GROMACS .gro file of C-alpha atoms in nm:
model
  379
    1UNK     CA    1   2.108   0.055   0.127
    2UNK     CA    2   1.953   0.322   0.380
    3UNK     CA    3   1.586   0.418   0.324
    4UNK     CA    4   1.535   0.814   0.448
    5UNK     CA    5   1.311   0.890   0.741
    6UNK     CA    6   0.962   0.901   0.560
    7UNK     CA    7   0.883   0.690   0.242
    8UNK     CA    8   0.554   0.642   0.062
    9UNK     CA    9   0.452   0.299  -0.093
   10UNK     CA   10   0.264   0.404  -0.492
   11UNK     CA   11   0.168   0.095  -0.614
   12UNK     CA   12   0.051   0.149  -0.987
   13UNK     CA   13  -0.134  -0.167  -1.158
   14UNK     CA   14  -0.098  -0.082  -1.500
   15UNK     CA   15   0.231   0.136  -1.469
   16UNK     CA   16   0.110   0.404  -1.671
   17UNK     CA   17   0.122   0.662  -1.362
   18UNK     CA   18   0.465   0.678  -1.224
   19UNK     CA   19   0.579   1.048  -1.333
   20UNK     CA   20   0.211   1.154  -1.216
   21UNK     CA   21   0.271   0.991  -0.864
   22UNK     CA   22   0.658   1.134  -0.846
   23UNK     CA   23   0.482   1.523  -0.959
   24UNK     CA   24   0.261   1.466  -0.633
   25UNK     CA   25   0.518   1.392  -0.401
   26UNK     CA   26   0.743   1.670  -0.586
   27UNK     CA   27   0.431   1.909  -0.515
   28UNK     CA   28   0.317   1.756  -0.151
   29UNK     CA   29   0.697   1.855  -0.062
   30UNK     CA   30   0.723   2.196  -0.198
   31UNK     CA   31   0.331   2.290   0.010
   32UNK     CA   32   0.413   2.071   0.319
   33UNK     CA   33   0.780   2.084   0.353
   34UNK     CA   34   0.818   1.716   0.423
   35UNK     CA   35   1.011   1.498   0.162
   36UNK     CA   36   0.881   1.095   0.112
   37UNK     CA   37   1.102   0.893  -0.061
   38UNK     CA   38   0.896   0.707  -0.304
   39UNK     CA   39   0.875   0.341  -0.314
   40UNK     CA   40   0.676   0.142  -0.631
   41UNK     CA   41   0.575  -0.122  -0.500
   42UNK     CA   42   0.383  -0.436  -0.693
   43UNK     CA   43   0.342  -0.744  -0.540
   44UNK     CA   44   0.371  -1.106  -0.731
   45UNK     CA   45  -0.048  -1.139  -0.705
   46UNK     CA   46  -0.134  -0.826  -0.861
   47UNK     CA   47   0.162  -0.924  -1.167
   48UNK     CA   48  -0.012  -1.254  -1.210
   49UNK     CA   49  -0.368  -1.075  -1.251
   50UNK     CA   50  -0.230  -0.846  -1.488
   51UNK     CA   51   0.049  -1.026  -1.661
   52UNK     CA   52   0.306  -0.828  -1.614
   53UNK     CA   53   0.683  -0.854  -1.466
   54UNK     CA   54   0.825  -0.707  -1.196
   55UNK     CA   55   1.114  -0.514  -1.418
   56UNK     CA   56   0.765  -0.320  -1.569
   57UNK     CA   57   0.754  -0.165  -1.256
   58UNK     CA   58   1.121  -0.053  -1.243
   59UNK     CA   59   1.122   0.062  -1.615
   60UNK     CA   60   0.810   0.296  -1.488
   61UNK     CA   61   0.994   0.430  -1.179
   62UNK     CA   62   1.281   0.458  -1.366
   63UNK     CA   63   1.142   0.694  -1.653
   64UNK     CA   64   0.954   0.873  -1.396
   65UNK     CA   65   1.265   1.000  -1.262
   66UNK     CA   66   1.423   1.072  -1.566
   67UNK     CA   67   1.128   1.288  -1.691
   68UNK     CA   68   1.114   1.479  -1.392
   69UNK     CA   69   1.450   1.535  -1.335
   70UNK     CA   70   1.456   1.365  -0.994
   71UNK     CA   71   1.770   1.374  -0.791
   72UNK     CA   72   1.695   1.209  -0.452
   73UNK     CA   73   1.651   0.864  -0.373
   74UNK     CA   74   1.397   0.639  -0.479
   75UNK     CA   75   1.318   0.233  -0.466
   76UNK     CA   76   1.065  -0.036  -0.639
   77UNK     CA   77   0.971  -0.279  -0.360
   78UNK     CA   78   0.924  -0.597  -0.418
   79UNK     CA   79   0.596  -0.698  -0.250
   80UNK     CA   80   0.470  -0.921  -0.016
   81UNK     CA   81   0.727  -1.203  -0.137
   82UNK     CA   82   0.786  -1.492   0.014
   83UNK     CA   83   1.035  -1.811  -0.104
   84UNK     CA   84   0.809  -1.898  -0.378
   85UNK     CA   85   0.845  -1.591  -0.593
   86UNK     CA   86   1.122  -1.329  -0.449
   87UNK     CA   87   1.344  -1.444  -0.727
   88UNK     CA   88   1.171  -1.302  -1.047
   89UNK     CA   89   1.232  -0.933  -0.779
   90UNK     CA   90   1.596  -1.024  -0.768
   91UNK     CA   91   1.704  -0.814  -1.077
   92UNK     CA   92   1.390  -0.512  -1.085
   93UNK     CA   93   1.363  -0.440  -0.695
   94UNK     CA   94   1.637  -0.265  -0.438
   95UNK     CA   95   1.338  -0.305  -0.155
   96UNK     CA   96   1.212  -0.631  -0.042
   97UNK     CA   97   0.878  -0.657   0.222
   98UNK     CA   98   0.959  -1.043   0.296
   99UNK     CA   99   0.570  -1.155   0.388
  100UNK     CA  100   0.615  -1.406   0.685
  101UNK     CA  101   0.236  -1.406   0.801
  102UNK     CA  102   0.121  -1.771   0.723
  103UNK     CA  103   0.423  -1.907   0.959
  104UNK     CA  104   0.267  -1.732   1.199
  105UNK     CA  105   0.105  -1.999   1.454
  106UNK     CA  106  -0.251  -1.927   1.614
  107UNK     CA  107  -0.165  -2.030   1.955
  108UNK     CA  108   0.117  -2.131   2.231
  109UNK     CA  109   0.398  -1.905   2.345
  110UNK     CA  110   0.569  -1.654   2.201
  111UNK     CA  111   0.810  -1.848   2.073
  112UNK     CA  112   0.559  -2.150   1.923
  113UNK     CA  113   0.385  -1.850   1.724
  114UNK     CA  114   0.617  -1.626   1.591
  115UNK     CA  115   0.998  -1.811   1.580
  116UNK     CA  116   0.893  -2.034   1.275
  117UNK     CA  117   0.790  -1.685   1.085
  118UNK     CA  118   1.131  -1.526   1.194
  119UNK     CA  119   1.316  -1.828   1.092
  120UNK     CA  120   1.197  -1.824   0.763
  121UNK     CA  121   1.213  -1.456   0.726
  122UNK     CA  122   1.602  -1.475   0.797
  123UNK     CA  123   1.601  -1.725   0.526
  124UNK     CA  124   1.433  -1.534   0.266
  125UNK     CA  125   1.638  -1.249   0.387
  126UNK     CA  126   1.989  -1.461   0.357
  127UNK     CA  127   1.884  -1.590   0.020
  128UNK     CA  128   1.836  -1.212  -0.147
  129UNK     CA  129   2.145  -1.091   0.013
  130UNK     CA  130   2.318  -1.345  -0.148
  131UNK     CA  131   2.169  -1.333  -0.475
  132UNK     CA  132   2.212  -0.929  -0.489
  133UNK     CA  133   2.450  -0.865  -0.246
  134UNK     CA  134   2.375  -0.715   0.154
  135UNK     CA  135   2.402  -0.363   0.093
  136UNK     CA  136   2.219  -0.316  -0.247
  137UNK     CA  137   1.906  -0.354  -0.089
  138UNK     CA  138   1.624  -0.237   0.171
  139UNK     CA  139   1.445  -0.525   0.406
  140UNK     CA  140   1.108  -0.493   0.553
  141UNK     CA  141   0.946  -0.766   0.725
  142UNK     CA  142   0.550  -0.772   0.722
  143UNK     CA  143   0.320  -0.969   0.946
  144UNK     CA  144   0.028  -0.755   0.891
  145UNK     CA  145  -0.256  -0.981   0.713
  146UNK     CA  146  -0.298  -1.185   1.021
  147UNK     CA  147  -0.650  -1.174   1.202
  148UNK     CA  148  -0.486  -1.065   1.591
  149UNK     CA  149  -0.257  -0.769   1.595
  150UNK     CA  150   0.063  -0.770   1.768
  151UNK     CA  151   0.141  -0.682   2.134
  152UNK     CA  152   0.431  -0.429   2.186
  153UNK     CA  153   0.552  -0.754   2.395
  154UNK     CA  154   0.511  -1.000   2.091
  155UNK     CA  155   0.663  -0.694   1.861
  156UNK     CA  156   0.941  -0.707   2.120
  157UNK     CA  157   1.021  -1.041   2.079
  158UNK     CA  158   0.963  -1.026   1.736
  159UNK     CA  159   1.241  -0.825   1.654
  160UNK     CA  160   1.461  -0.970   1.908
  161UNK     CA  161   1.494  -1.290   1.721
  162UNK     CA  162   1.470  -1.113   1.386
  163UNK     CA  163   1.796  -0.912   1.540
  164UNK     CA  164   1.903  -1.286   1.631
  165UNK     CA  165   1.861  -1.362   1.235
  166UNK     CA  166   2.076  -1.103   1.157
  167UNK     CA  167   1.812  -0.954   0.995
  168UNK     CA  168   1.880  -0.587   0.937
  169UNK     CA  169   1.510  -0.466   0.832
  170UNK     CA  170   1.489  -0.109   0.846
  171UNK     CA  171   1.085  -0.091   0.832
  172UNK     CA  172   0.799  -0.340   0.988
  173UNK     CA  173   0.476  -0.401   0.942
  174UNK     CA  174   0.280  -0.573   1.231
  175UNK     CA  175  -0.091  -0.598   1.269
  176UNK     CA  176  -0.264  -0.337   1.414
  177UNK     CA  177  -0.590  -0.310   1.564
  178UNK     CA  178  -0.906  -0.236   1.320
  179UNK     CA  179  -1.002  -0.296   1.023
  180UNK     CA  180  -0.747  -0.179   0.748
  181UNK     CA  181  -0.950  -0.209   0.444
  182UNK     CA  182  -0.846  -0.122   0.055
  183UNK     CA  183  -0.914   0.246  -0.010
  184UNK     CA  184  -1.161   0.296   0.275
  185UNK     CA  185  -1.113   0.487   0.608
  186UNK     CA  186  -0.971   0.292   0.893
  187UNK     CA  187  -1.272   0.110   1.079
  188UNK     CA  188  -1.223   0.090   1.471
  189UNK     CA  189  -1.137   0.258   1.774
  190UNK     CA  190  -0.923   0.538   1.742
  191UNK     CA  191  -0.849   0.613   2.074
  192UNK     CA  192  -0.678   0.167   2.080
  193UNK     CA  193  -0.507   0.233   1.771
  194UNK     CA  194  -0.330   0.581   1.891
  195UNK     CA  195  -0.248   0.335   2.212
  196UNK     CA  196  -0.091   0.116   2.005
  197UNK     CA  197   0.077   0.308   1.737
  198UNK     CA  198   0.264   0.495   2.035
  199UNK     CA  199   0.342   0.163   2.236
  200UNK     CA  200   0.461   0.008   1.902
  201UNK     CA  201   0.703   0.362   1.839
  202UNK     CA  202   0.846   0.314   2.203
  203UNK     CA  203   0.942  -0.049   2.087
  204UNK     CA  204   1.094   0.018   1.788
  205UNK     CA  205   1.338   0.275   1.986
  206UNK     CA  206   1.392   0.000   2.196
  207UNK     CA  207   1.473  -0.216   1.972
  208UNK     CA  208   1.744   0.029   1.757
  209UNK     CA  209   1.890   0.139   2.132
  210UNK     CA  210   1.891  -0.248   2.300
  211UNK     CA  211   1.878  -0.471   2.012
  212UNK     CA  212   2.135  -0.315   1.744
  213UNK     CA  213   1.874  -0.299   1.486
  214UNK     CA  214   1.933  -0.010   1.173
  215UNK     CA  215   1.904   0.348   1.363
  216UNK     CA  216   1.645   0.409   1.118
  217UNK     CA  217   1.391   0.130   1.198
  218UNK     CA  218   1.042   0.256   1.119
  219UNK     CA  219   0.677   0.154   1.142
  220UNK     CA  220   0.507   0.035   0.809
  221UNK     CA  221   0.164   0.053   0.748
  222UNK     CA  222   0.000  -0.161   0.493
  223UNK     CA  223  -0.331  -0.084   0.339
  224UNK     CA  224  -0.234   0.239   0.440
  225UNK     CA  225  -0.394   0.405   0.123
  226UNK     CA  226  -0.712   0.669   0.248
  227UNK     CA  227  -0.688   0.559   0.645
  228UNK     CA  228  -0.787   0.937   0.666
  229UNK     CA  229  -0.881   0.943   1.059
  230UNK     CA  230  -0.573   0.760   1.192
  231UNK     CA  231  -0.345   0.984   0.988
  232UNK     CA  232  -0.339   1.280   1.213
  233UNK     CA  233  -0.271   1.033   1.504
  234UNK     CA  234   0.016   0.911   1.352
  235UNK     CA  235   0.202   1.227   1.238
  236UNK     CA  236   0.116   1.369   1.604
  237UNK     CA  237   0.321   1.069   1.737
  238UNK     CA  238   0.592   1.029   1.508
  239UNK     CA  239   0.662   1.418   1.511
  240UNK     CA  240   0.619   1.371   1.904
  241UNK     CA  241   0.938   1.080   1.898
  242UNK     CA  242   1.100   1.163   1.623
  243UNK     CA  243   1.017   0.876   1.436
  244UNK     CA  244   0.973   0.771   1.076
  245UNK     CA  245   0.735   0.635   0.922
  246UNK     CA  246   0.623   0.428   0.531
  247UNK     CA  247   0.311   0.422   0.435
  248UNK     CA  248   0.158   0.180   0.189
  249UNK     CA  249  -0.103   0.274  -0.089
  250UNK     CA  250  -0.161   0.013  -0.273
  251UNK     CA  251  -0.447   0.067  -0.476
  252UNK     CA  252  -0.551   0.394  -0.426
  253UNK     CA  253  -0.349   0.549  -0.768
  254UNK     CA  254  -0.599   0.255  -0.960
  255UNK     CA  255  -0.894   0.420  -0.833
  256UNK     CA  256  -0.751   0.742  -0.910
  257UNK     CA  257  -0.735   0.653  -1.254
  258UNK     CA  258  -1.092   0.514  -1.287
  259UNK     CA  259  -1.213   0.894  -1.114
  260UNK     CA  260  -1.043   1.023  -1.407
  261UNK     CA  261  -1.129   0.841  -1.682
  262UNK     CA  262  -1.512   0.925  -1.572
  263UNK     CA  263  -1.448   1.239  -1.587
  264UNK     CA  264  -1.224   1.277  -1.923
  265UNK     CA  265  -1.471   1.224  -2.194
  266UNK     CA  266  -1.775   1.047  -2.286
  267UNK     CA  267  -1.605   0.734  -2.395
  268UNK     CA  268  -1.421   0.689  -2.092
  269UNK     CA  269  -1.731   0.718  -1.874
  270UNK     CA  270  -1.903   0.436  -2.075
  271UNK     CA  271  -1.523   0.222  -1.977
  272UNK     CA  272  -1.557   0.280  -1.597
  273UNK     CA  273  -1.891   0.162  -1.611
  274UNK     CA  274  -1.823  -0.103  -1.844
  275UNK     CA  275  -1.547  -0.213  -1.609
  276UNK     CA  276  -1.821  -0.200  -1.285
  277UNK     CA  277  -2.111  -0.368  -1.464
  278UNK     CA  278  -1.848  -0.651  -1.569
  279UNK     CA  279  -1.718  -0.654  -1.135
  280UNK     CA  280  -2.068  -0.642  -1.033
  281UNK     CA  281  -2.116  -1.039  -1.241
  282UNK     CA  282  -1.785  -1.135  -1.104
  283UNK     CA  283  -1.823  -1.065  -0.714
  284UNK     CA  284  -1.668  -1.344  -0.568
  285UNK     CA  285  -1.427  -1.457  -0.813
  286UNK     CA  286  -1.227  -1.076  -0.765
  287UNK     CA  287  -1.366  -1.024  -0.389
  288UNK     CA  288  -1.255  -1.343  -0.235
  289UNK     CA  289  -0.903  -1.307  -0.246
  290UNK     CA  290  -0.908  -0.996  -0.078
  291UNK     CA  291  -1.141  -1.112   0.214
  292UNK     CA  292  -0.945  -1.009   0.474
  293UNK     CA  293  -0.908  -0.627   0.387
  294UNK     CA  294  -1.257  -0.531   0.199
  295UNK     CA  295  -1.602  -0.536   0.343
  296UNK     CA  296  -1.843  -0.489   0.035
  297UNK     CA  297  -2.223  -0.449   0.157
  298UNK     CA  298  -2.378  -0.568  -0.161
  299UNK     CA  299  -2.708  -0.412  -0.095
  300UNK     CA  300  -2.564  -0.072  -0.113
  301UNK     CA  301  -2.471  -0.179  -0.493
  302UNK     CA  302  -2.617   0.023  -0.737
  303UNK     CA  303  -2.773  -0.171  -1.018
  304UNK     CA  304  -2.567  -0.137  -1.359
  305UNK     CA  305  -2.883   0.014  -1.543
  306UNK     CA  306  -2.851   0.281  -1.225
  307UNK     CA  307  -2.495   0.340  -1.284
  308UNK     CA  308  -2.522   0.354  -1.685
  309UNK     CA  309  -2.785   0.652  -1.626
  310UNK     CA  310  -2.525   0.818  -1.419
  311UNK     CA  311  -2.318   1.151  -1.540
  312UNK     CA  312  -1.959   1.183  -1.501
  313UNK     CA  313  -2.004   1.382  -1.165
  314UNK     CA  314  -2.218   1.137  -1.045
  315UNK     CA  315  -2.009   0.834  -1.098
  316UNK     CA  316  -1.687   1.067  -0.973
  317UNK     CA  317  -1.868   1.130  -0.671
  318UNK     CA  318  -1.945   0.789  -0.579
  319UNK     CA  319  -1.650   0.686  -0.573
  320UNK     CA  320  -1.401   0.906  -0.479
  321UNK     CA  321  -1.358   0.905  -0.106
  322UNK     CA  322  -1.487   1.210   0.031
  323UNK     CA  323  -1.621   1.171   0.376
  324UNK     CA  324  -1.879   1.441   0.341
  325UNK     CA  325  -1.978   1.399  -0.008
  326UNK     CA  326  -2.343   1.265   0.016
  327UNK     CA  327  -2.261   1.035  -0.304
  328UNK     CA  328  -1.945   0.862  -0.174
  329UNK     CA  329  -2.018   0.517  -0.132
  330UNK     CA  330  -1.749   0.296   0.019
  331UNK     CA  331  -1.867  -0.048  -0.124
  332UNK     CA  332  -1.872   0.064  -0.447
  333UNK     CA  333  -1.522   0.203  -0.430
  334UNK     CA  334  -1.392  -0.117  -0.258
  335UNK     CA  335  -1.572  -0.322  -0.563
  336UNK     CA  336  -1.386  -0.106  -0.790
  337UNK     CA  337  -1.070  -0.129  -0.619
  338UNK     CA  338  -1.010  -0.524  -0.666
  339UNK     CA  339  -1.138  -0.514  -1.007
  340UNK     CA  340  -0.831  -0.400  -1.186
  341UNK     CA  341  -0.838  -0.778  -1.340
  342UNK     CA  342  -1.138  -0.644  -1.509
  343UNK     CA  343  -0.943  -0.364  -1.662
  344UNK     CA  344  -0.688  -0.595  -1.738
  345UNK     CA  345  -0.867  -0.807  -1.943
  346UNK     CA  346  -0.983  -0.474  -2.176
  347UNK     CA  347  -0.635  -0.345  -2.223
  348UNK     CA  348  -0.670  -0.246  -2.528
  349UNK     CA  349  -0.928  -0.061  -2.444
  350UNK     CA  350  -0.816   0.064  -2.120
  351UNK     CA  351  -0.428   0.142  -2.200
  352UNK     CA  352  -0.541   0.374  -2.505
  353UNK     CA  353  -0.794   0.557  -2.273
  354UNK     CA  354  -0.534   0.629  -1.962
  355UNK     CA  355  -0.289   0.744  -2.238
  356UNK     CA  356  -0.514   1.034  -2.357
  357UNK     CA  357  -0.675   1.080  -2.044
  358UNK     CA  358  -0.343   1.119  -1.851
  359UNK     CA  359  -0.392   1.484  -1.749
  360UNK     CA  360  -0.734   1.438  -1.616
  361UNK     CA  361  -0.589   1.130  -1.404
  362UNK     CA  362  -0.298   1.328  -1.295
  363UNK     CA  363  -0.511   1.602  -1.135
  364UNK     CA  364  -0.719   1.314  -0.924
  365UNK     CA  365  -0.369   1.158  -0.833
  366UNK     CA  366  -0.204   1.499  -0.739
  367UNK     CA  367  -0.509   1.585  -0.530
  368UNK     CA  368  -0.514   1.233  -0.335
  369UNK     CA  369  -0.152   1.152  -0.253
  370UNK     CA  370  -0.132   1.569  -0.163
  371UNK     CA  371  -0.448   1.681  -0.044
  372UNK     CA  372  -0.589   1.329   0.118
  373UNK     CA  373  -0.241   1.188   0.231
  374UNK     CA  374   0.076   1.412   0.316
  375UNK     CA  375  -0.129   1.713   0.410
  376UNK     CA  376  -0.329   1.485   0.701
  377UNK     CA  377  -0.007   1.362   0.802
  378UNK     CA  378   0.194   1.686   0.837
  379UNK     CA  379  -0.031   1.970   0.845
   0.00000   0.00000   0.00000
């Protein structure tokens, strides 16, 4: 299968939001003129957390699309699999990002680091092509939670021995430079990271001119939801080489939905802060396993009895990320953002309240995949 020039990761924990993330893109295409394919993506961790299966997430896409009428392409990705788990994807997902960081080695050459991760990414790749068959299916390989980013020469080789696996990936995510945490701006040097991101394009032409990769080889970016300041960088520089691009939001619709609920009625206000009192005892049981890409300062925490004395404007404020709204306050939104287990564990509260709150929520997700997203990207 062939993935189209831009595509746009919407995860969606509780799969409740798929023909409000479809209507944005719909709507971001119509305003910007630029079409993203969507991609659903759901990774095994966040299934486990919430007990659901992967073919939840393809039902969702799938009735998206029918209720809107959609006509182009779309995919449910598989994410971050590795051996372990890629065969509960088999049947639900027509994407695959094959996860290959922790065979990454922390020192030697070039070949002591990275073969062992392309080795087993050819494997993982070989074993889904011949469970589903080659063509029914789009491969991304992702290297990305690793502490070092990648050299354009270590990309290089990368994908010279991934082209040696016979590995046709058609997006990859390496490690960049910064701090890519969940739902917060980018944190780091802009000026590196526009080095980078063009040294990393001029390798991925490379590699689809030298190497025989898929003409259509693109940059991923992963924790790519609300990296607001390195957006205009990168649509600049893929515009400039005529380059595409996916971008991953993970987590970002969840937080939508938690904006809207505080804002759709009394009731649902008293949820969201139900839901952060209830993170707020639990710090390190939901914070730990996303060490790597959250920095929570927890003395800029409000205190529960704080946050229950809040109105919904207040708590919207807080946490929707708005660079020049005084209230924004990026480790509370980053609490919020790994405590969908929370929510999880209150389904029936929380499932009833998205339901009639779904308009509300729409609005918040229309305005952030739109407004936040495409628009800094192509404007």
């Amino acid at each position: 299968m062939t993935i189209s020039k831009y595509s746009f990761g919407i995860g969606d924990r509780f799969a409740h939001e798929g023909v409000n993330q479809l209507k944005a893109l719909i709507k971001a295409e119509e305003k910007f003129g630029v079409h993203f394919t969507p991609v659903w993506n759901k990774s095994n961790r966040e299934h486990t957390i919430i007990g659901t299966e992967p073919m939840s997430t393809r039902q969702e896409a799938d009735a998206a699309v029918k209720a809107l009428g959609y006509k182009d392409q779309y995919f449910c990705d598989a994410d971050h699999i590795n051996m372990n788990n890629v065969d509960k994807f088999i049947e639900a997902c027509d994407f695959f990002t094959i996860d290959v960081a922790d065979y990454i080695g922390k020192s030697g050459s070039l070949e002591e680091r990275y073969l062992p991760a392309v080795r087993e990414a050819g494997k993982i790749y070989r074993h889904i092509a011949e469970k589903k068959g080659a063509d029914n299916f789009v491969t991304e390989v992702s290297m990305d939670e690793v502490d070092v980013a990648q050299t354009p020469e270590e990309i290089k080789y990368i994908l010279t021995e991934l082209a040696k696996e016979k590995v046709p990936l058609q997006t990859f995510a390496p490690k960049f430079t910064g701090r890519f945490n969940k739902g917060v701006d980018y944190v780091g040097d802009l000026a590196q990271f526009e080095k980078e991101f063009e040294e990393d394009l001029k390798v991925i032409a490379w590699a689809v001119k030298e190497l025989g990769l898929p003409a259509n080889l693109k940059l991923s970016i992963h924790s790519g939801s609300d990296k607001f300041s390195i957006y205009p960088i990168m649509g600049r520089l893929i515009r400039k080489y005529d380059a595409g691009i996916h971008v991953k939001t993970a987590g970002t619709t969840w937080l939508e939905e938690i904006i809207g609920l505080s804002l759709a009625d009394p009731a649902a206000l008293a949820l969201a802060k139900k839901i952060y009192r209830n993170a707020l005892t639990r710090m390190d049981e939901l914070t730990v396993p996303y060490a790597t890409v959250i920095d929570v300062d927890k003395s800029k925490l409000p205190a529960p009895e704080v946050v229950d004395a809040w109105d919904a404007q207040t708590f919207a404020k807080t946490l929707r990320h708005d660079e020049v709204e005084p209230l924004y306050n990026p480790s509370f939104r980053q609490l919020i953002h790994v405590s969908f287990k929370v929510a999880a564990e209150l389904k029936d509260e929380y499932i009833p309240a998205l339901e009639r709150s779904a308009d509300v929520i729409g609005r918040e997700i229309e305005a952030n995949i739109g407004e936040r997203h495409v628009k800094l990207l192509f404007s």
